[in-house]
PDB file of C-alpha atoms in Angstrom:
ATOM      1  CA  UNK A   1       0.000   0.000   0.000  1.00 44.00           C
ATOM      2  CA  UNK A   2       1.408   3.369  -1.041  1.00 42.00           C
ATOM      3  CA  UNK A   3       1.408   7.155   1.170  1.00 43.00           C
ATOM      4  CA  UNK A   4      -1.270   8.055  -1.293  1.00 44.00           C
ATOM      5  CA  UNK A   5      -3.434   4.438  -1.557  1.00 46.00           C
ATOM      6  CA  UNK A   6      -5.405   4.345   1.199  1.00 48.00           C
ATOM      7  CA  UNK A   7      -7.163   0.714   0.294  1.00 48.00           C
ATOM      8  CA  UNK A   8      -4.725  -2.294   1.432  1.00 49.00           C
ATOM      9  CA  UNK A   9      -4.256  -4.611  -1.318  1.00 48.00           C
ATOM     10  CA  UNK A  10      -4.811  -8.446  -0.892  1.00 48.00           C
ATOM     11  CA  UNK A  11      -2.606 -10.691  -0.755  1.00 47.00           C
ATOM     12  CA  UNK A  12      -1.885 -12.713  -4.108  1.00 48.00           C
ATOM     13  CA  UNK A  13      -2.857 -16.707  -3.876  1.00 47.00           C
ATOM     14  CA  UNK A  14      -1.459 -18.170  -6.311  1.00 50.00           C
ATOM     15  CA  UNK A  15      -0.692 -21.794  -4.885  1.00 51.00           C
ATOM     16  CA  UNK A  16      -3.148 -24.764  -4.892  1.00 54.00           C
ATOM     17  CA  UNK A  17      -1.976 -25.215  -1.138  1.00 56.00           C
ATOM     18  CA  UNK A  18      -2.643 -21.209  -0.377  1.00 62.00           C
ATOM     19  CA  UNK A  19      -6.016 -21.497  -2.360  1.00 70.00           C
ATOM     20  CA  UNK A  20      -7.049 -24.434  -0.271  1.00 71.00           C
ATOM     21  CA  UNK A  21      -5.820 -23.073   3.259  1.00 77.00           C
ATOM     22  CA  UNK A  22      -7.768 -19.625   2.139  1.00 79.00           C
ATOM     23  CA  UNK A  23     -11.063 -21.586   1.679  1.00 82.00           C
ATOM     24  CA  UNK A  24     -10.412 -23.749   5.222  1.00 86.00           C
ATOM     25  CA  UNK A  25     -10.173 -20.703   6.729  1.00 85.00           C
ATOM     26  CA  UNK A  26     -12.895 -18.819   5.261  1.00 86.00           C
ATOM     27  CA  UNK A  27     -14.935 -22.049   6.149  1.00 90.00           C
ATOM     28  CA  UNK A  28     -13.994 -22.154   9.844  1.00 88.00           C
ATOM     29  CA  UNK A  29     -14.237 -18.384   9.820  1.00 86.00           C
ATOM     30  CA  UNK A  30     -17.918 -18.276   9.223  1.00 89.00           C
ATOM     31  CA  UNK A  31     -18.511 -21.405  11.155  1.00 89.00           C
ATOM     32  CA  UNK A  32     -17.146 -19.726  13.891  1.00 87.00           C
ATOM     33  CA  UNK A  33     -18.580 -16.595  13.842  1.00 84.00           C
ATOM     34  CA  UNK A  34     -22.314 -18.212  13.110  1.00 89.00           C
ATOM     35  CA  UNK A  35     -21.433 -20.463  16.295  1.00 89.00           C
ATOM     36  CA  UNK A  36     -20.255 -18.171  18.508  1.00 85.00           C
ATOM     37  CA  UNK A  37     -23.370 -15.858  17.748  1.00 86.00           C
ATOM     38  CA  UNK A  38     -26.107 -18.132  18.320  1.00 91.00           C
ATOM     39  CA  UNK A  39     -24.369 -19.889  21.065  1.00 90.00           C
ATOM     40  CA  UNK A  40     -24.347 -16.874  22.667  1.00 88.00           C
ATOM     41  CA  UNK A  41     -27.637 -16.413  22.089  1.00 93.00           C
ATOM     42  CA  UNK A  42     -30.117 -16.423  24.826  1.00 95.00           C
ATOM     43  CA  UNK A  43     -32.212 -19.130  23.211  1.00 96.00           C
ATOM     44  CA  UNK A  44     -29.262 -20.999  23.719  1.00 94.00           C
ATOM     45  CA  UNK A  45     -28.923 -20.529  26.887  1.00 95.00           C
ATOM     46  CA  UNK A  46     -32.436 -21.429  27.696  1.00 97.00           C
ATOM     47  CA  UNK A  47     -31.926 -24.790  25.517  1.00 96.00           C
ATOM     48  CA  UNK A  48     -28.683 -25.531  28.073  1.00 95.00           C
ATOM     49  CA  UNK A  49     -31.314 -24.891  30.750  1.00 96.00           C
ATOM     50  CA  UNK A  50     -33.618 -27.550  29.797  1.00 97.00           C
ATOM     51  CA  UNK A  51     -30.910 -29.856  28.874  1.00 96.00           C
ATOM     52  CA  UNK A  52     -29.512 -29.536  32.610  1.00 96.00           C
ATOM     53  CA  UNK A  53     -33.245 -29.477  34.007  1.00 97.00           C
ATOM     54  CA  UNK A  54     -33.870 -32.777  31.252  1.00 96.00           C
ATOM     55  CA  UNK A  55     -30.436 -34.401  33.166  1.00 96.00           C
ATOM     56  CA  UNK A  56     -31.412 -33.574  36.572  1.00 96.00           C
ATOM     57  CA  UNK A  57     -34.766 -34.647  36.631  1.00 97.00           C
ATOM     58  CA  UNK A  58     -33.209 -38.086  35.021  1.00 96.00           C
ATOM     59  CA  UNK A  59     -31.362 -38.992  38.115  1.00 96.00           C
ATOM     60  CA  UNK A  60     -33.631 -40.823  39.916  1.00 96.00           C
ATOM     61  CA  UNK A  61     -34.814 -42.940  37.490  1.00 96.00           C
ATOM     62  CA  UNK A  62     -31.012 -43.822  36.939  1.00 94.00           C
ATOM     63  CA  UNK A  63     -30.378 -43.946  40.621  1.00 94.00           C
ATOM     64  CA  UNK A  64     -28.289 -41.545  40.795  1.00 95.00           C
ATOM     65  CA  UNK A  65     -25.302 -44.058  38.694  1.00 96.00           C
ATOM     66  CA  UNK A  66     -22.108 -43.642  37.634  1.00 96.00           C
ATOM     67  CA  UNK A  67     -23.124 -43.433  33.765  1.00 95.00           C
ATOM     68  CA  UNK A  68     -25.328 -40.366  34.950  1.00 95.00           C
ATOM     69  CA  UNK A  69     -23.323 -38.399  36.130  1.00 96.00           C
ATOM     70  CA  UNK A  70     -20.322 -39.120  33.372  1.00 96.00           C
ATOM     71  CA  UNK A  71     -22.922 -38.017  30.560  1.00 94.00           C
ATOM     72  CA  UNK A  72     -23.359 -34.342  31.662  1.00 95.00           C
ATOM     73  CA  UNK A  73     -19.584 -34.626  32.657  1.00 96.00           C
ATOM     74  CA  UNK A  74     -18.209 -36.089  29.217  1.00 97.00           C
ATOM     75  CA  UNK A  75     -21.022 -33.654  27.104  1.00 95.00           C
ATOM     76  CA  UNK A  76     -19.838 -30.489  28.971  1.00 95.00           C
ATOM     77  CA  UNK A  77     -16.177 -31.192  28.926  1.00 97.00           C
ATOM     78  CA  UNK A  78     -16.659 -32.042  24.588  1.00 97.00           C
ATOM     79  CA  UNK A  79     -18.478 -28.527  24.535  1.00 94.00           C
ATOM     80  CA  UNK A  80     -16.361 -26.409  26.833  1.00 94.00           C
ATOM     81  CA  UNK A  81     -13.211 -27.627  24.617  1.00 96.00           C
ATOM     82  CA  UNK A  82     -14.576 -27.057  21.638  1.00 93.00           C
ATOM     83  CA  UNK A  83     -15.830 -23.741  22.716  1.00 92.00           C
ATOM     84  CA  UNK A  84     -12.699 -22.476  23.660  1.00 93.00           C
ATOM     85  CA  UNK A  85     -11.367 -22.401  20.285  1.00 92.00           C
ATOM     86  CA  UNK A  86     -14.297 -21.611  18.657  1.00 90.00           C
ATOM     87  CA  UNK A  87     -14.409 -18.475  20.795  1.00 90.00           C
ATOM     88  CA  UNK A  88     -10.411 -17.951  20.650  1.00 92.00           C
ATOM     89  CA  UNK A  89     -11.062 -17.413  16.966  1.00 90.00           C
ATOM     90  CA  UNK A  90     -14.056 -14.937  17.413  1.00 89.00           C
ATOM     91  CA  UNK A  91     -12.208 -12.477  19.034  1.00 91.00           C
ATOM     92  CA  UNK A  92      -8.870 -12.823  17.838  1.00 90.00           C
ATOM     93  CA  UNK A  93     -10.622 -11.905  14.556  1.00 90.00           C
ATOM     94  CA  UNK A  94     -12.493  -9.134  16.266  1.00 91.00           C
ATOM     95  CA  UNK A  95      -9.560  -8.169  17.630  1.00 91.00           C
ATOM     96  CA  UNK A  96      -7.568  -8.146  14.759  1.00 91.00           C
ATOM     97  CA  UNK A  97     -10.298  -5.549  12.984  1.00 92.00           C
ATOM     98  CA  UNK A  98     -10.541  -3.204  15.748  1.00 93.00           C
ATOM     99  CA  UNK A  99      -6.745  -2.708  15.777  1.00 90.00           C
ATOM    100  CA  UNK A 100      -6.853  -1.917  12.152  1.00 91.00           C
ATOM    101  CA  UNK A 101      -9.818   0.460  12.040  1.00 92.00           C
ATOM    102  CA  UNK A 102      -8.030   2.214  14.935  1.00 90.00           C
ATOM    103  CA  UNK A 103      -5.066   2.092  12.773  1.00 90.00           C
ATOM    104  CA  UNK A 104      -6.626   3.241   9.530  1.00 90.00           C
ATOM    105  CA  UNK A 105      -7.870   6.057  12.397  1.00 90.00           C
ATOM    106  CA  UNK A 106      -4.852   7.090  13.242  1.00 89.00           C
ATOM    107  CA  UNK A 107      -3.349   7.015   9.598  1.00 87.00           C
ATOM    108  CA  UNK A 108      -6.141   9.545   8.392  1.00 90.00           C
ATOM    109  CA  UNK A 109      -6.285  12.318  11.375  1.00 89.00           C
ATOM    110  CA  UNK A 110      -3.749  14.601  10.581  1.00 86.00           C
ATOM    111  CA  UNK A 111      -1.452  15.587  13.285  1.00 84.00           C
ATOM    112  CA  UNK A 112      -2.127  12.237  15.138  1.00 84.00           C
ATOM    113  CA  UNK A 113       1.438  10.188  15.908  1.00 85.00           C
ATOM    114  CA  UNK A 114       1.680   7.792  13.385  1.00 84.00           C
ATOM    115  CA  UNK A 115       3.773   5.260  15.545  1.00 83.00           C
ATOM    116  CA  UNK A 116       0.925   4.328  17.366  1.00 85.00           C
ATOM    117  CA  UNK A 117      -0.131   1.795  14.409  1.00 86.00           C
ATOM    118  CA  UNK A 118       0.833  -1.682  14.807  1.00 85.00           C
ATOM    119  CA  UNK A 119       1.023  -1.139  18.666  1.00 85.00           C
ATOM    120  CA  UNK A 120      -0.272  -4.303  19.344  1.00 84.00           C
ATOM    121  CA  UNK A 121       3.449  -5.880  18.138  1.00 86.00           C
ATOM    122  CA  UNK A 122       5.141  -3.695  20.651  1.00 87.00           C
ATOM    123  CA  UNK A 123       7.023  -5.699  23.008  1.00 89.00           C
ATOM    124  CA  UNK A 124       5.657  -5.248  26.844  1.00 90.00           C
ATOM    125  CA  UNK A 125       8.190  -2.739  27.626  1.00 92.00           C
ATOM    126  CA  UNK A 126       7.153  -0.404  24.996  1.00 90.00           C
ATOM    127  CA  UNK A 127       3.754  -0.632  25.906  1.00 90.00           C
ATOM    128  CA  UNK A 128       4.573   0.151  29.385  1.00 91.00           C
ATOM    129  CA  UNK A 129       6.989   2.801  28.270  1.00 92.00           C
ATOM    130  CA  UNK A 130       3.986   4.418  25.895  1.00 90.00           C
ATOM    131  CA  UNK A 131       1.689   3.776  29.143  1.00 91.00           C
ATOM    132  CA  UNK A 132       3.818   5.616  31.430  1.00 92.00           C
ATOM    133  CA  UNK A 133       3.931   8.782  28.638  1.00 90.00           C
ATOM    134  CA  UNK A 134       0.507   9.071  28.321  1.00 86.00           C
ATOM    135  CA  UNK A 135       0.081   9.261  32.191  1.00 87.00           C
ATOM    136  CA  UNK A 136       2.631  12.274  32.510  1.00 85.00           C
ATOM    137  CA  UNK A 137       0.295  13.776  29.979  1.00 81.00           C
ATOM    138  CA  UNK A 138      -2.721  13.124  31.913  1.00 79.00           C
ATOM    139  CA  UNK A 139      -1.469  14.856  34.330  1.00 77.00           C
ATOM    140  CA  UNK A 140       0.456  17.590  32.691  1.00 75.00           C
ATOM    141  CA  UNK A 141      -2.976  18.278  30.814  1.00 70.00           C
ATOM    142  CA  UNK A 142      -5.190  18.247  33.990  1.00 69.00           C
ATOM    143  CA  UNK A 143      -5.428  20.101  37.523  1.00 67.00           C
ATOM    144  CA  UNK A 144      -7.064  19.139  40.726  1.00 60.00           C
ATOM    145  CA  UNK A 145      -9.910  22.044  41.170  1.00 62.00           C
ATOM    146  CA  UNK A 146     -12.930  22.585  43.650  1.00 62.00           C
ATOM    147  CA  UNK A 147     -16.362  23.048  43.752  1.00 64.00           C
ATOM    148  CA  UNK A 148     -18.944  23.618  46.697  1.00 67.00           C
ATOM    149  CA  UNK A 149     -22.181  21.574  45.900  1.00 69.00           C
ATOM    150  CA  UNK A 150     -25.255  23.261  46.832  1.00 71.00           C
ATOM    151  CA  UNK A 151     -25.014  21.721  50.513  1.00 73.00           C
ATOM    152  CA  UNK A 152     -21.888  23.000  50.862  1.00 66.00           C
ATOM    153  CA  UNK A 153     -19.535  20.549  50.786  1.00 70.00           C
ATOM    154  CA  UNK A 154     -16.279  20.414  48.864  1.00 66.00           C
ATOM    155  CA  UNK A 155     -16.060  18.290  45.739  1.00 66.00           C
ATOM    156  CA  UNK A 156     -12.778  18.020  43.692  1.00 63.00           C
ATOM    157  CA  UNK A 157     -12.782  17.951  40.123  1.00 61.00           C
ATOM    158  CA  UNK A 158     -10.352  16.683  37.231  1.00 60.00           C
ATOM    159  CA  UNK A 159     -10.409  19.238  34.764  1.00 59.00           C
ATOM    160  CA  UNK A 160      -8.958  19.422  31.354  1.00 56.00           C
ATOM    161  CA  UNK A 161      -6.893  22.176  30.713  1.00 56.00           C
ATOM    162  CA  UNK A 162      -3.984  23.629  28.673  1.00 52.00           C
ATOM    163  CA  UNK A 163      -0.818  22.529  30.110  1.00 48.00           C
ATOM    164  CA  UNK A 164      -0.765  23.585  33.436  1.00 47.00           C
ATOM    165  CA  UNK A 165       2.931  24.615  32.940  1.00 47.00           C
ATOM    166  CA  UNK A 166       2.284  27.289  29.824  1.00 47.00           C
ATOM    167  CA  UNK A 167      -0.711  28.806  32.305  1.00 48.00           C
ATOM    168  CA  UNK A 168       1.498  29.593  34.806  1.00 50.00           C
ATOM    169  CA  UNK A 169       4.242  30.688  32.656  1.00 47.00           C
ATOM    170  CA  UNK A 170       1.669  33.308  31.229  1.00 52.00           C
ATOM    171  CA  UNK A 171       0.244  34.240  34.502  1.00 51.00           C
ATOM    172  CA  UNK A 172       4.055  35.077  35.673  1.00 51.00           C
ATOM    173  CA  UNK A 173       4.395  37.271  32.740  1.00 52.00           C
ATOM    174  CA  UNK A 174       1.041  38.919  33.224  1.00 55.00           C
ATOM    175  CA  UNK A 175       2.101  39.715  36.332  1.00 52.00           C
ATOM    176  CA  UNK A 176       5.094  41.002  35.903  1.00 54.00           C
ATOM    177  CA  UNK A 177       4.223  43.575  33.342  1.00 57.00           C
ATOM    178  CA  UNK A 178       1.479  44.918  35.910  1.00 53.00           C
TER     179      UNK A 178
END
C-alpha cells in the first residue's frame, strides 16, 4: 500500500496449497462466527437450561449411577473444549479488525502520531513505556480544582486544561508587566 493508496491490497494466492488453506479458513471463519453468535444467544442458553433441568430430573430414574453423572460430565467437557477455540477465533478476529480500524484512524487524522499503528506488536516494555507517557500527559494536561455543591460541601474535580505549565508561565508574565 502506497502514502497516497489508502485501500490495502490483498494478498496474491497463487498456490493450490494457499487457495485451499484460504477456503479452510474462510470455512472455519464463518462457522465460527455463526457459532459463537447463536451460542451466545439467549435461546441458547435457555436450551442448556432444559438440557440440565432434562439431566437432573433423570437422576432418579437412573439412581443416581455412575453413567449419569459421566454423561453431563463427558457432554460439557466435549463442549467447553470445543468452545474455547471456537471463541479464541471470534475475538482474535475481532480483535484483529478493531486494531486496524483504529489504525486506519490514526493514519487519516492529521497531526495524530503515526507510531501508534501496529502497537499491538510492541514488546511489553514499549507498551509500558507508551503507558507511562501518556500518564505524565494526563497529568500535565489536567489540575485538581474545587467546587462547593449546593449543601456546601467540597467536591474536587479533574479538569482538562492547557498545560498547566504554559498557564502559569503566562500568569508570571502577566504579572510582571502589571
Amino acid at each position: 500500500m502506497t502514502s497516497t493508496d489508502k485501500t490495502p491490497s490483498k494478498p496474491s494466492q497463487n498456490s493450490k496449497s494457499s487457495s485451499s488453506q484460504g477456503f479452510t479458513h474462510g470455512m472455519f471463519r464463518r462457522f465460527a462466527s455463526a457459532a459463537s453468535s447463536h451460542l451466545g444467544s439467549p435461546s441458547a442458553f435457555f436450551i442448556a437450561l432444559v438440557i440440565i433441568a432434562i439431566w437432573g430430573l433423570t437422576g432418579p430414574m437412573f439412581h443416581y449411577s455412575d453413567t449419569w453423572q459421566l454423561i453431563i460430565n463427558t457432554g460439557t467437557t466435549i463442549i467447553t473444549f470445543l468452545m474455547v477455540f471456537l471463541i479464541q477465533s471470534t475475538q482474535n478476529r475481532d480483535a484483529k479488525a478493531i486494531h486496524l480500524k483504529l489504525d486506519e484512524l490514526i493514519h487519516a487524522v492529521k497531526g495524530a502520531r503515526n507510531h501508534l499503528v501496529d502497537l499491538e506488536n510492541c514488546t511489553d516494555e514499549e507498551l509500558d513505556e507508551l503507558q507511562k507517557e501518556f500518564s505524565d500527559l494526563r497529568v500535565r494536561y489536567t489540575h485538581q480544582i474545587e467546587l462547593v455543591d449546593d449543601k456546601g460541601e467540597v467536591k474536587k474535580v479533574l479538569q482538562q486544561t492547557k498545560k498547566v505549565v504554559h498557564h502559569k508561565a503566562r500568569s508570571k508574565k502577566e504579572t510582571s508587566q502589571a
